[in-house]
CSV table of C-alpha atoms in Angstrom, one decimal:
chain,number,residue,atom,x,y,z
T,6,MET,CA,-0.5,0.3,0.5
T,7,ASN,CA,1.8,3.1,-1.3
T,8,ASN,CA,0.8,6.4,0.2
T,9,ARG,CA,-1.5,7.6,-1.0
T,10,ASP,CA,-3.5,4.9,-0.8
T,11,PHE,CA,-3.5,4.7,2.8
T,12,PHE,CA,-5.0,8.2,2.6
T,13,GLU,CA,-7.3,7.2,0.6
T,14,GLN,CA,-9.2,4.9,3.3
T,15,SER,CA,-13.2,5.5,3.9
T,16,PHE,CA,-12.5,6.8,7.7
T,17,LEU,CA,-10.5,9.0,7.1
T,18,LYS,CA,-12.2,10.5,4.4
T,19,ASN,CA,-15.3,10.8,6.4
T,20,ASN,CA,-16.4,13.8,9.6
T,21,PRO,CA,-13.5,12.2,12.6
T,22,LYS,CA,-15.7,13.3,14.8
T,23,ASP,CA,-17.9,10.9,13.3
T,24,VAL,CA,-15.2,8.3,14.9
T,25,PHE,CA,-15.6,8.7,18.4
T,26,ARG,CA,-19.6,9.6,17.8
T,27,ASP,CA,-21.2,7.3,20.1
T,28,LEU,CA,-18.1,6.6,22.7
T,29,GLY,CA,-19.8,7.5,25.1
T,30,GLU,CA,-22.6,5.5,24.8
T,31,GLN,CA,-20.7,2.9,23.7
T,32,VAL,CA,-18.0,3.4,27.4
T,33,PHE,CA,-21.9,3.4,29.5
T,34,ASN,CA,-23.1,0.4,28.0
T,35,GLN,CA,-19.8,-1.7,28.6
T,36,PHE,CA,-19.1,-0.5,31.5
T,37,SER,CA,-23.1,0.1,33.4
T,38,SER,CA,-23.9,-2.6,35.7
T,39,LYS,CA,-28.0,-3.3,35.5
T,40,SER,CA,-28.1,-1.6,39.0
T,41,PHE,CA,-29.8,1.4,41.0
T,42,PRO,CA,-28.4,3.3,42.8
T,43,THR,CA,-28.9,3.3,47.1
T,44,ASN,CA,-28.2,5.1,50.3
T,45,ILE,CA,-28.1,3.7,53.7
T,46,TYR,CA,-28.4,5.9,57.2
T,47,ASN,CA,-27.7,3.8,60.2
T,48,GLN,CA,-29.3,5.6,62.9
T,49,SER,CA,-29.5,4.7,66.9
T,50,SER,CA,-32.4,1.9,66.0
T,51,GLN,CA,-32.4,1.0,62.7
T,52,TYR,CA,-31.4,1.1,59.6
T,53,VAL,CA,-32.8,3.2,57.0
T,54,LEU,CA,-32.3,1.8,53.7
T,55,GLU,CA,-34.1,4.0,50.3
T,56,ALA,CA,-33.8,2.9,47.2
T,57,GLU,CA,-34.1,4.7,43.7
T,58,LEU,CA,-36.0,2.9,41.6
T,59,PRO,CA,-38.2,5.0,38.2
T,60,GLY,CA,-41.0,3.8,36.4
T,61,VAL,CA,-41.2,0.7,38.5
T,62,ASN,CA,-44.3,-0.9,39.4
T,63,LYS,CA,-44.5,-2.2,43.8
T,64,SER,CA,-45.8,-5.6,41.8
T,65,GLU,CA,-42.4,-6.0,40.1
T,66,ILE,CA,-40.2,-5.4,43.1
T,67,GLU,CA,-39.4,-8.6,46.0
T,68,LEU,CA,-37.9,-8.4,49.0
T,69,LYS,CA,-36.3,-10.5,51.2
T,70,PHE,CA,-33.6,-10.7,54.0
T,71,ASP,CA,-32.6,-13.9,55.1
T,72,HIS,CA,-29.2,-14.9,57.1
T,73,SER,CA,-28.4,-10.6,57.9
T,74,THR,CA,-28.4,-10.2,54.1
T,75,LEU,CA,-31.7,-8.3,52.6
T,76,THR,CA,-32.3,-8.8,48.7
T,77,ILE,CA,-34.2,-6.1,47.1
T,78,LYS,CA,-34.7,-7.9,43.6
T,79,VAL,CA,-36.8,-6.1,40.4
T,80,GLN,CA,-38.1,-7.5,37.3
T,81,LYS,CA,-37.8,-3.5,35.0
T,82,GLN,CA,-40.6,-4.0,32.0
T,83,VAL,CA,-40.0,-1.1,29.7
T,84,SER,CA,-42.0,-0.2,26.9
T,85,GLU,CA,-41.1,-1.4,23.4
T,86,GLN,CA,-41.7,1.8,21.1
T,87,THR,CA,-41.9,1.5,17.0
T,88,GLY,CA,-38.4,2.7,14.5
T,89,LYS,CA,-34.8,2.6,14.2
T,90,VAL,CA,-33.2,3.4,18.2
T,91,GLN,CA,-31.4,6.5,18.2
T,92,LEU,CA,-30.5,6.0,21.9
T,93,SER,CA,-31.0,2.8,24.0
T,94,GLU,CA,-29.7,3.2,27.4
T,95,ARG,CA,-33.4,2.5,29.1
T,96,ALA,CA,-33.5,-2.1,29.7
T,97,SER,CA,-35.5,-4.3,30.7
T,98,GLY,CA,-35.1,-7.0,32.6
T,99,GLU,CA,-34.3,-8.4,36.5
T,100,LEU,CA,-32.3,-5.2,38.7
T,101,VAL,CA,-30.6,-7.1,42.1
T,102,ARG,CA,-28.6,-5.7,44.9
T,103,ARG,CA,-27.7,-7.2,48.6
T,104,PHE,CA,-27.3,-6.0,51.7
T,105,GLU,CA,-25.4,-7.1,54.0
T,106,PHE,CA,-26.8,-6.1,58.1
T,107,GLU,CA,-26.3,-7.7,61.6
T,108,ASP,CA,-28.7,-7.5,64.7
T,109,ILE,CA,-32.0,-7.0,62.3
T,110,ASN,CA,-35.6,-7.9,63.8
T,111,LYS,CA,-36.4,-9.5,61.5
T,112,SER,CA,-40.2,-9.5,62.1
T,113,GLN,CA,-40.0,-5.3,62.6
T,114,ILE,CA,-38.5,-4.7,58.9
T,115,LYS,CA,-41.0,-2.8,57.2
T,116,ALA,CA,-40.9,-1.4,53.4
T,117,SER,CA,-42.8,1.5,51.6
T,118,TYR,CA,-42.4,3.0,47.9
T,119,ASN,CA,-43.8,6.1,47.2
T,120,ASP,CA,-42.9,8.5,43.9
T,121,GLY,CA,-40.1,5.8,43.3
T,122,ILE,CA,-38.7,5.6,46.3
T,123,LEU,CA,-38.3,2.7,48.2
T,124,ILE,CA,-38.2,2.4,51.4
T,125,VAL,CA,-36.9,0.0,54.0
T,126,THR,CA,-36.5,-0.1,57.3
T,127,LEU,CA,-34.8,-2.5,59.8
T,128,PRO,CA,-34.8,-2.6,63.3
T,129,LYS,CA,-32.1,-3.3,65.4
T,130,GLU,CA,-32.0,-6.5,67.6
T,131,VAL,CA,-31.6,-5.0,71.1
T,132,SER,CA,-29.4,-7.4,72.7
T,133,ALA,CA,-29.2,-7.9,76.5
T,134,GLN,CA,-26.1,-7.0,77.2
T,135,ASP,CA,-26.3,-3.8,74.9
T,136,ASP,CA,-29.8,-3.2,77.9
T,137,ALA,CA,-28.3,-0.7,80.7
T,138,THR,CA,-29.1,-1.1,83.7
T,139,THR,CA,-28.4,1.9,86.9
T,140,ILE,CA,-27.1,0.2,90.3
T,141,THR,CA,-27.5,1.5,93.8
T,142,VAL,CA,-24.7,1.8,96.1
T,143,GLU,CA,-25.9,0.7,99.5
């Protein structure tokens, strides 16, 4: 191949911006995980977990607490549109996150879902050694 052939290759004839046009989308799709943002607050008597689940119906959320692990599983469904896809960042499928907690009173766990935010309250178990006692000196 001579120098002239090299410079006449089709990728060099295109607009240089086209080479990198979809790079951000490709990187996002390659390295992003099917997950959801979550905050956990450690309060004196409980943990409060807040998870963002926009566009999810309450019936698509499954919660399970087993062996100190809270599992949040979501079956997210995104409606398909007709026509050529220009950009696709919303995906359907299963989203799963697991969180470890120690000393939780399982029977008192509560969850609510409103405006795309799942809130799970996990009360801490009060153990006998955590109870303080005042002793009177006679």
